[in-house]
Short mmCIF file of C-alpha atoms in Angstrom, two decimals:
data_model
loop_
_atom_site.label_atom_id
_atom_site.label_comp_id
_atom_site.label_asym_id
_atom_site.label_seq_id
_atom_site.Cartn_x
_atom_site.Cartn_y
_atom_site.Cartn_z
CA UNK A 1 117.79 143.92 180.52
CA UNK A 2 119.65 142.01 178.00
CA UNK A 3 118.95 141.66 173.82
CA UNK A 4 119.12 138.34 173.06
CA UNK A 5 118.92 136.22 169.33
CA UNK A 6 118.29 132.89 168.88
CA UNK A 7 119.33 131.59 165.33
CA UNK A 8 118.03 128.30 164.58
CA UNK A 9 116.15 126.79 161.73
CA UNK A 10 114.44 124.09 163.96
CA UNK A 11 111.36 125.19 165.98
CA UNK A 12 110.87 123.19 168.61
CA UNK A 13 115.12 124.10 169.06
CA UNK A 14 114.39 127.50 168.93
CA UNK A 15 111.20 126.94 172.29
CA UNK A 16 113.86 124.89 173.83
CA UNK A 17 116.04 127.80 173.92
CA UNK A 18 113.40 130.01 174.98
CA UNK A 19 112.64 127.73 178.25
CA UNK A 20 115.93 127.87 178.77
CA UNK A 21 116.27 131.21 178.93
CA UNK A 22 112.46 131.38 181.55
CA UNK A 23 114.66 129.25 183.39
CA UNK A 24 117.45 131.75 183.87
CA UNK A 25 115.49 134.63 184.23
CA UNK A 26 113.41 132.50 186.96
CA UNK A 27 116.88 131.96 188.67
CA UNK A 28 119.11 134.86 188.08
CA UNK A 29 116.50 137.55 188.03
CA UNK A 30 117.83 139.06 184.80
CA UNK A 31 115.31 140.56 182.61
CA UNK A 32 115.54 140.24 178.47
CA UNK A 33 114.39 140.58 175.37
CA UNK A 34 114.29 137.48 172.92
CA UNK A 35 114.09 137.91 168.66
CA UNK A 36 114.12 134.08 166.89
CA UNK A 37 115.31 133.57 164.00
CA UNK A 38 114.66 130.12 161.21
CA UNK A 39 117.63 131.27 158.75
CA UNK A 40 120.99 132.90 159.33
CA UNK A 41 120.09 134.85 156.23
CA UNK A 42 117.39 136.45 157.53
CA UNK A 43 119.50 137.22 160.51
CA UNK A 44 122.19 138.38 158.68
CA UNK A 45 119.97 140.94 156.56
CA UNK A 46 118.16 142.11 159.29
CA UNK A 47 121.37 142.29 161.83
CA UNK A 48 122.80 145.81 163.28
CA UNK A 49 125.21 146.39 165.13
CA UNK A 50 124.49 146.93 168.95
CA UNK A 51 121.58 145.24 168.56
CA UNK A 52 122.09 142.18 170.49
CA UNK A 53 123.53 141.31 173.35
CA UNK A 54 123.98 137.72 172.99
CA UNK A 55 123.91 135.76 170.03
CA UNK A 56 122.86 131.99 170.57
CA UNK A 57 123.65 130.46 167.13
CA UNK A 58 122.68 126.81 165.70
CA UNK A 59 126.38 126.29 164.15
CA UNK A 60 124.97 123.17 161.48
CA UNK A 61 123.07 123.49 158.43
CA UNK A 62 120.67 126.09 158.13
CA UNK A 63 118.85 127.18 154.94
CA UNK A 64 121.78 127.48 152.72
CA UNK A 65 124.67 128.24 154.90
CA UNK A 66 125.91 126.96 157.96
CA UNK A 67 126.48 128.77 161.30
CA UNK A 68 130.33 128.99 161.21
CA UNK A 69 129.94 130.74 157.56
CA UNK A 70 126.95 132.77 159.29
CA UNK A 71 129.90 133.29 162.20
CA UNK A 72 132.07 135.10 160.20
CA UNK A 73 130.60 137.52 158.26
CA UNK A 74 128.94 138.40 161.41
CA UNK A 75 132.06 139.02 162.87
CA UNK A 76 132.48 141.30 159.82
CA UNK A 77 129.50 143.03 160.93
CA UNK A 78 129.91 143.29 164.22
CA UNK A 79 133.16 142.26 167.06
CA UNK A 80 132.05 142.42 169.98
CA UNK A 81 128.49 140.69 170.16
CA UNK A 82 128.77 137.71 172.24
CA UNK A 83 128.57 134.75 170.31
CA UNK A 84 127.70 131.27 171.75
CA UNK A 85 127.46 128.08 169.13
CA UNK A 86 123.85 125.60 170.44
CA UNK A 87 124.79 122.42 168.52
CA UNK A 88 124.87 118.50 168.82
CA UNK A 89 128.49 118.61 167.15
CA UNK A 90 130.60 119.40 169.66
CA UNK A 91 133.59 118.84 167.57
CA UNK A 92 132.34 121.36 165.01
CA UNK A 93 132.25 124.02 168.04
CA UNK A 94 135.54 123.80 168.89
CA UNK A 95 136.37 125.91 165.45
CA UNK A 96 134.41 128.77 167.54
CA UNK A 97 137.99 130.21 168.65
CA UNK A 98 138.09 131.32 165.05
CA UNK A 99 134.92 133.42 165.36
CA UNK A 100 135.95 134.63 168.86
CA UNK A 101 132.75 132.39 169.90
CA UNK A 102 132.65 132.58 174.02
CA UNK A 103 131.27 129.15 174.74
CA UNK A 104 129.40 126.45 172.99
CA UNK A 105 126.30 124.49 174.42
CA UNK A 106 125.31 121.19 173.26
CA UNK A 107 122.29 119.96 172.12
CA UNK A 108 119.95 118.49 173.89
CA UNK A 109 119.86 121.76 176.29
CA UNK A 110 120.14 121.11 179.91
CA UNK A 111 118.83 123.82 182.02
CA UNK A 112 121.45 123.65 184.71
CA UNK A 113 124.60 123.62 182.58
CA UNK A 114 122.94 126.33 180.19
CA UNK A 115 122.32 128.74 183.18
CA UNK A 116 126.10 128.48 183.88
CA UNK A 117 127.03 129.08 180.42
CA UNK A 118 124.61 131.85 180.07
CA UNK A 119 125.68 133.59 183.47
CA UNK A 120 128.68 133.93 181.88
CA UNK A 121 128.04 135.96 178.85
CA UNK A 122 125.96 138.08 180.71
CA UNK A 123 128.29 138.89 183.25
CA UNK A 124 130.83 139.50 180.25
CA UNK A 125 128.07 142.05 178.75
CA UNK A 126 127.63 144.39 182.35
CA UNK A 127 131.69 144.15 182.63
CA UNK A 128 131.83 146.51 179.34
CA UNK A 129 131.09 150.27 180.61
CA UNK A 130 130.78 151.49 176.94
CA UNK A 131 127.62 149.30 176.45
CA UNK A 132 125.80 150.93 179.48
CA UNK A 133 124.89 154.50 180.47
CA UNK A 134 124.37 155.65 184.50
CA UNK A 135 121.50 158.04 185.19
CA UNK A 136 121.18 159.32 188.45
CA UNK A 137 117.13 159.02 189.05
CA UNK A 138 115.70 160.71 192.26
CA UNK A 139 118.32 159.93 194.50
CA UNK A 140 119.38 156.10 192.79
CA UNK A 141 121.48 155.36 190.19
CA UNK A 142 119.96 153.70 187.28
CA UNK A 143 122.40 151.66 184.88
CA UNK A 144 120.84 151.41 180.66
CA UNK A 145 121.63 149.10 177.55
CA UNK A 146 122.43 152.30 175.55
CA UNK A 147 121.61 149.69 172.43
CA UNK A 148 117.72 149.68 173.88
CA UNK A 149 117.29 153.44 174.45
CA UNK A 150 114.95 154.64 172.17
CA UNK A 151 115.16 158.71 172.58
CA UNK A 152 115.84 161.64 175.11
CA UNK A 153 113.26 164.13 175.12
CA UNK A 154 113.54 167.34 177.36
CA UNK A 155 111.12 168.03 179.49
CA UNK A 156 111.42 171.50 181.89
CA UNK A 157 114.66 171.17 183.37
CA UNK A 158 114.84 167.28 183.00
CA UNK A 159 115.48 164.49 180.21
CA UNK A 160 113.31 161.84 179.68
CA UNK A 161 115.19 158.80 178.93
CA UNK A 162 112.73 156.30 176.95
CA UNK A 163 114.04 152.97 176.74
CA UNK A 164 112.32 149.81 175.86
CA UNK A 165 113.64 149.50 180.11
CA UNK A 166 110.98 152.04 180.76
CA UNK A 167 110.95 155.73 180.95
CA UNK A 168 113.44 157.53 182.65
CA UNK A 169 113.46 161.21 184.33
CA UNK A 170 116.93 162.77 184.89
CA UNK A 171 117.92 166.16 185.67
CA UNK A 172 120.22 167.76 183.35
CA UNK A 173 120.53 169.01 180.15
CA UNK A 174 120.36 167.43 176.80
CA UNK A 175 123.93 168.57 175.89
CA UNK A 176 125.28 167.18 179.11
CA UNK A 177 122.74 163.44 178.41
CA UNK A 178 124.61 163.44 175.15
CA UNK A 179 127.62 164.06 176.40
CA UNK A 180 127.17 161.16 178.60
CA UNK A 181 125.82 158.72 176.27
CA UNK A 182 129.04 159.56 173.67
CA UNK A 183 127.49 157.33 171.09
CA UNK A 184 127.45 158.30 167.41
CA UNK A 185 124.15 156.48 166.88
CA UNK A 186 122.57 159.15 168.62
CA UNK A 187 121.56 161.85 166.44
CA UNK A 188 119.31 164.97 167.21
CA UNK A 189 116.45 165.23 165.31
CA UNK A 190 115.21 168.86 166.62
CA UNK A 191 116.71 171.12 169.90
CA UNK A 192 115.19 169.38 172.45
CA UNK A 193 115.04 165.50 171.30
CA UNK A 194 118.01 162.99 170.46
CA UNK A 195 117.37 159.72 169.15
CA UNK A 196 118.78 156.49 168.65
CA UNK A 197 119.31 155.77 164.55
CA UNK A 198 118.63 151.70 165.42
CA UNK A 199 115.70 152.55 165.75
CA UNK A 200 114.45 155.07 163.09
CA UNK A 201 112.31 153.09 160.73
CA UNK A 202 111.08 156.46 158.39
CA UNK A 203 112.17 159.90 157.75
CA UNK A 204 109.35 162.04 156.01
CA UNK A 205 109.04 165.68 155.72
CA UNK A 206 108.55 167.22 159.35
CA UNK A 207 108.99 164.38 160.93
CA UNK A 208 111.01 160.96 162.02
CA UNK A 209 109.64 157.72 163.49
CA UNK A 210 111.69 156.33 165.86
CA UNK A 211 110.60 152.82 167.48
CA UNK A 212 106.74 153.46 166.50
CA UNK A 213 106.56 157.13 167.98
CA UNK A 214 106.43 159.81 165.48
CA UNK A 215 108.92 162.47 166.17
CA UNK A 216 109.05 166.24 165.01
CA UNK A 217 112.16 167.10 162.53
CA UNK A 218 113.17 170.77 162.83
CA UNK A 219 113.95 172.26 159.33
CA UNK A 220 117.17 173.24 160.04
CA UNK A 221 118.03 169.52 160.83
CA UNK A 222 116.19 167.55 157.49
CA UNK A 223 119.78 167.76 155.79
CA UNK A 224 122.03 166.80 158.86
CA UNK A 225 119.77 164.33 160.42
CA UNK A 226 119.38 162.38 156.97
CA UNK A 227 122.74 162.50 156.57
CA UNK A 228 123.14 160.85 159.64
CA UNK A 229 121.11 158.60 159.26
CA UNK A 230 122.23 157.21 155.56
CA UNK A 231 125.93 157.21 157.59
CA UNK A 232 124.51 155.06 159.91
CA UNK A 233 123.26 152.66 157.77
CA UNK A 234 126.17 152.48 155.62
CA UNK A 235 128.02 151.15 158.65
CA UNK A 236 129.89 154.73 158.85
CA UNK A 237 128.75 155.28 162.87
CA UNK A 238 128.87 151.25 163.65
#
Protein backbone atom coordinates (compact mmCIF):
# COMPACT_ATOMS: atom_id res chain seq x y z
CA UNK A 1 0.00 0.00 0.00
CA UNK A 2 1.19 3.33 -0.96
CA UNK A 3 0.59 7.07 0.95
CA UNK A 4 -0.36 9.29 -1.46
CA UNK A 5 -1.12 13.51 -1.37
CA UNK A 6 -2.84 15.36 -3.69
CA UNK A 7 -2.16 19.20 -3.40
CA UNK A 8 -4.48 21.21 -5.33
CA UNK A 9 -6.64 24.16 -4.62
CA UNK A 10 -9.26 23.22 -7.35
CA UNK A 11 -11.86 20.53 -6.42
CA UNK A 12 -13.11 19.07 -9.16
CA UNK A 13 -8.82 18.81 -9.98
CA UNK A 14 -8.34 17.28 -6.89
CA UNK A 15 -11.66 14.16 -7.93
CA UNK A 16 -9.92 14.09 -11.19
CA UNK A 17 -6.89 12.96 -9.54
CA UNK A 18 -8.66 10.68 -7.39
CA UNK A 19 -10.27 8.74 -10.57
CA UNK A 20 -7.16 8.65 -11.75
CA UNK A 21 -5.70 7.02 -9.20
CA UNK A 22 -9.33 4.15 -9.08
CA UNK A 23 -8.06 3.79 -12.40
CA UNK A 24 -4.61 2.59 -11.47
CA UNK A 25 -5.48 0.69 -8.65
CA UNK A 26 -8.27 -1.00 -11.03
CA UNK A 27 -5.26 -1.80 -13.38
CA UNK A 28 -2.16 -2.33 -11.44
CA UNK A 29 -3.69 -3.85 -8.38
CA UNK A 30 -1.79 -1.54 -6.03
CA UNK A 31 -3.55 -0.62 -2.95
CA UNK A 32 -3.28 3.19 -1.33
CA UNK A 33 -4.13 5.62 0.78
CA UNK A 34 -5.18 9.19 -0.56
CA UNK A 35 -5.05 12.70 1.87
CA UNK A 36 -6.26 16.02 -0.44
CA UNK A 37 -5.20 18.95 0.13
CA UNK A 38 -6.89 22.90 -1.17
CA UNK A 39 -3.61 24.92 0.00
CA UNK A 40 0.08 24.10 -0.01
CA UNK A 41 0.03 25.81 3.34
CA UNK A 42 -2.01 23.59 4.91
CA UNK A 43 0.12 20.89 3.45
CA UNK A 44 3.11 22.31 4.41
CA UNK A 45 1.99 22.71 8.22
CA UNK A 46 0.58 19.55 8.47
CA UNK A 47 3.55 17.65 6.40
CA UNK A 48 6.04 14.94 8.13
CA UNK A 49 8.43 13.36 6.96
CA UNK A 50 7.78 9.66 5.83
CA UNK A 51 4.49 10.40 5.55
CA UNK A 52 3.84 10.18 1.96
CA UNK A 53 4.78 8.24 -0.57
CA UNK A 54 4.00 10.26 -3.49
CA UNK A 55 3.37 13.75 -3.67
CA UNK A 56 1.09 14.87 -6.69
CA UNK A 57 1.44 18.70 -6.56
CA UNK A 58 -0.66 21.50 -8.57
CA UNK A 59 2.70 23.58 -9.43
CA UNK A 60 0.42 27.18 -10.28
CA UNK A 61 -1.14 29.47 -7.97
CA UNK A 62 -2.49 28.23 -4.93
CA UNK A 63 -3.70 30.31 -1.94
CA UNK A 64 -0.76 32.49 -1.57
CA UNK A 65 2.12 30.61 -2.91
CA UNK A 66 2.73 28.66 -5.81
CA UNK A 67 3.76 24.97 -6.09
CA UNK A 68 7.44 25.44 -7.09
CA UNK A 69 7.83 27.80 -3.80
CA UNK A 70 5.64 24.96 -2.00
CA UNK A 71 8.48 22.55 -3.89
CA UNK A 72 11.21 23.76 -2.15
CA UNK A 73 10.73 24.16 1.23
CA UNK A 74 9.35 20.77 0.98
CA UNK A 75 12.43 19.61 -0.19
CA UNK A 76 13.72 21.30 2.99
CA UNK A 77 11.48 19.15 4.83
CA UNK A 78 11.82 16.19 3.36
CA UNK A 79 14.40 14.59 0.13
CA UNK A 80 13.30 11.80 -0.77
CA UNK A 81 9.36 11.98 -1.14
CA UNK A 82 8.52 11.55 -4.67
CA UNK A 83 7.39 14.58 -6.12
CA UNK A 84 5.33 14.79 -9.38
CA UNK A 85 4.12 18.52 -10.67
CA UNK A 86 -0.16 18.05 -12.18
CA UNK A 87 -0.29 21.31 -14.18
CA UNK A 88 -1.56 22.85 -17.57
CA UNK A 89 1.94 24.73 -17.84
CA UNK A 90 4.09 22.44 -19.05
CA UNK A 91 6.78 24.93 -19.47
CA UNK A 92 6.58 25.86 -15.79
CA UNK A 93 7.28 21.96 -15.01
CA UNK A 94 10.26 21.74 -16.65
CA UNK A 95 11.89 23.90 -13.55
CA UNK A 96 10.95 20.50 -11.57
CA UNK A 97 14.76 19.33 -12.06
CA UNK A 98 15.38 22.00 -9.47
CA UNK A 99 13.10 20.36 -6.88
CA UNK A 100 14.35 16.86 -7.88
CA UNK A 101 10.53 16.55 -9.18
CA UNK A 102 10.34 12.83 -10.96
CA UNK A 103 7.85 13.59 -13.67
CA UNK A 104 5.24 16.13 -14.46
CA UNK A 105 1.59 15.37 -15.76
CA UNK A 106 -0.41 17.77 -17.60
CA UNK A 107 -3.62 18.94 -17.11
CA UNK A 108 -6.39 17.76 -18.42
CA UNK A 109 -5.45 14.14 -16.84
CA UNK A 110 -5.56 11.29 -19.18
CA UNK A 111 -5.95 8.02 -17.54
CA UNK A 112 -3.65 6.08 -19.78
CA UNK A 113 -0.62 8.37 -19.80
CA UNK A 114 -1.15 9.02 -15.91
CA UNK A 115 -1.04 5.20 -15.16
CA UNK A 116 2.40 5.19 -16.91
CA UNK A 117 3.61 8.08 -15.07
CA UNK A 118 2.30 6.81 -11.87
CA UNK A 119 3.76 3.16 -12.39
CA UNK A 120 6.76 4.79 -12.32
CA UNK A 121 6.97 6.44 -9.00
CA UNK A 122 5.67 3.56 -7.48
CA UNK A 123 8.04 1.26 -8.76
CA UNK A 124 10.75 3.95 -7.65
CA UNK A 125 9.09 3.74 -3.97
CA UNK A 126 9.33 -0.55 -3.62
CA UNK A 127 13.05 -0.17 -5.24
CA UNK A 128 14.12 1.67 -1.79
CA UNK A 129 14.65 -1.26 0.93
CA UNK A 130 14.92 1.36 3.77
CA UNK A 131 11.24 2.39 3.22
CA UNK A 132 9.96 -1.26 3.69
CA UNK A 133 10.28 -3.88 6.45
CA UNK A 134 10.02 -8.02 5.65
CA UNK A 135 8.12 -10.10 8.19
CA UNK A 136 8.13 -13.59 7.80
CA UNK A 137 4.20 -14.50 8.56
CA UNK A 138 3.30 -18.29 8.88
CA UNK A 139 5.40 -19.56 6.34
CA UNK A 140 5.17 -16.16 3.67
CA UNK A 141 6.99 -13.27 3.63
CA UNK A 142 5.11 -10.14 4.13
CA UNK A 143 6.80 -6.79 2.82
CA UNK A 144 5.42 -3.16 5.11
CA UNK A 145 5.49 0.73 4.44
CA UNK A 146 7.42 1.13 7.76
CA UNK A 147 5.88 4.97 7.36
CA UNK A 148 2.17 3.19 7.90
CA UNK A 149 3.02 0.91 10.86
CA UNK A 150 1.33 2.07 13.66
CA UNK A 151 2.90 -0.13 16.75
CA UNK A 152 4.44 -3.61 17.73
CA UNK A 153 2.86 -5.10 20.59
CA UNK A 154 4.14 -8.50 22.08
CA UNK A 155 2.01 -11.00 22.40
CA UNK A 156 3.39 -14.66 24.02
CA UNK A 157 6.26 -15.39 22.01
CA UNK A 158 5.11 -13.26 18.94
CA UNK A 159 4.87 -9.45 17.77
CA UNK A 160 1.95 -8.05 16.53
CA UNK A 161 2.71 -5.75 13.80
CA UNK A 162 -0.37 -3.18 13.47
CA UNK A 163 -0.28 -1.31 10.42
CA UNK A 164 -2.94 0.70 8.79
CA UNK A 165 -1.97 -2.73 6.10
CA UNK A 166 -3.63 -4.81 8.72
CA UNK A 167 -2.40 -6.68 11.67
CA UNK A 168 0.48 -8.67 11.55
CA UNK A 169 1.69 -11.84 13.77
CA UNK A 170 5.46 -12.58 13.67
CA UNK A 171 7.51 -14.70 15.78
CA UNK A 172 10.31 -13.09 17.45
CA UNK A 173 11.16 -10.81 19.89
CA UNK A 174 10.59 -7.17 20.25
CA UNK A 175 14.37 -6.43 20.47
CA UNK A 176 15.04 -8.44 17.38
CA UNK A 177 11.40 -6.45 15.44
CA UNK A 178 13.29 -3.34 16.40
CA UNK A 179 16.28 -4.33 15.36
CA UNK A 180 14.77 -4.99 12.07
CA UNK A 181 12.77 -2.01 11.61
CA UNK A 182 16.18 0.31 12.50
CA UNK A 183 14.07 3.41 12.39
CA UNK A 184 14.50 6.19 14.95
CA UNK A 185 10.81 7.07 14.75
CA UNK A 186 10.16 4.11 16.62
CA UNK A 187 10.23 4.66 20.20
CA UNK A 188 9.15 2.26 23.11
CA UNK A 189 6.63 3.45 25.13
CA UNK A 190 6.65 0.46 27.88
CA UNK A 191 8.70 -3.26 27.70
CA UNK A 192 6.58 -4.90 25.55
CA UNK A 193 5.16 -2.13 22.96
CA UNK A 194 7.12 0.14 20.35
CA UNK A 195 5.46 2.71 18.50
CA UNK A 196 5.70 4.81 15.64
CA UNK A 197 6.12 8.81 16.82
CA UNK A 198 4.05 9.82 13.28
CA UNK A 199 1.58 8.77 14.75
CA UNK A 200 1.36 9.79 18.49
CA UNK A 201 -1.23 12.50 18.66
CA UNK A 202 -1.14 12.85 22.93
CA UNK A 203 1.09 11.98 25.71
CA UNK A 204 -0.76 12.16 29.19
CA UNK A 205 0.20 10.72 32.41
CA UNK A 206 0.13 6.75 32.11
CA UNK A 207 -0.50 6.72 28.89
CA UNK A 208 0.19 7.58 24.92
CA UNK A 209 -2.26 7.61 22.00
CA UNK A 210 -0.90 6.42 19.08
CA UNK A 211 -3.19 6.47 15.78
CA UNK A 212 -6.56 6.53 18.01
CA UNK A 213 -5.53 3.52 20.37
CA UNK A 214 -4.64 4.48 23.80
CA UNK A 215 -1.42 2.98 24.86
CA UNK A 216 0.03 2.28 28.46
CA UNK A 217 3.35 4.47 29.35
CA UNK A 218 5.54 2.67 31.90
CA UNK A 219 6.92 5.16 34.54
CA UNK A 220 10.25 4.50 33.98
CA UNK A 221 9.75 5.62 30.28
CA UNK A 222 7.49 9.23 30.83
CA UNK A 223 10.99 11.09 30.66
CA UNK A 224 12.66 9.11 27.70
CA UNK A 225 9.63 8.59 25.65
CA UNK A 226 8.73 12.46 25.82
CA UNK A 227 11.95 13.19 25.03
CA UNK A 228 11.64 11.30 22.09
CA UNK A 229 8.98 12.40 21.08
CA UNK A 230 9.71 16.44 21.33
CA UNK A 231 13.09 15.13 19.19
CA UNK A 232 10.94 13.89 16.78
CA UNK A 233 9.03 16.71 16.22
CA UNK A 234 11.78 19.07 16.17
CA UNK A 235 12.95 17.25 13.04
CA UNK A 236 15.92 15.67 15.30
CA UNK A 237 14.87 11.73 14.21
CA UNK A 238 13.58 12.91 10.49
Amino acid sequence: MFSIAVVDDDPAERKSVAECLDYFRARSGNEYMLTEYASTETFLMEYERGTFDIVLMDIEFMGGQDGMEAAVKLRELDENVILMFVTKMAQMAIRGYEVDALDFIVKPLEKSSFFLKLSRAVRRVSSNPEQTVSLRCEGEMVSLRKNLIVYLEVQGHSVIWHSREGDFREYLSLSAAEKKLNDPAFERCDRGTLVNMRFVTRIKQNSCVVGGVELPLARERRVSFKKAYADYLSGIKR
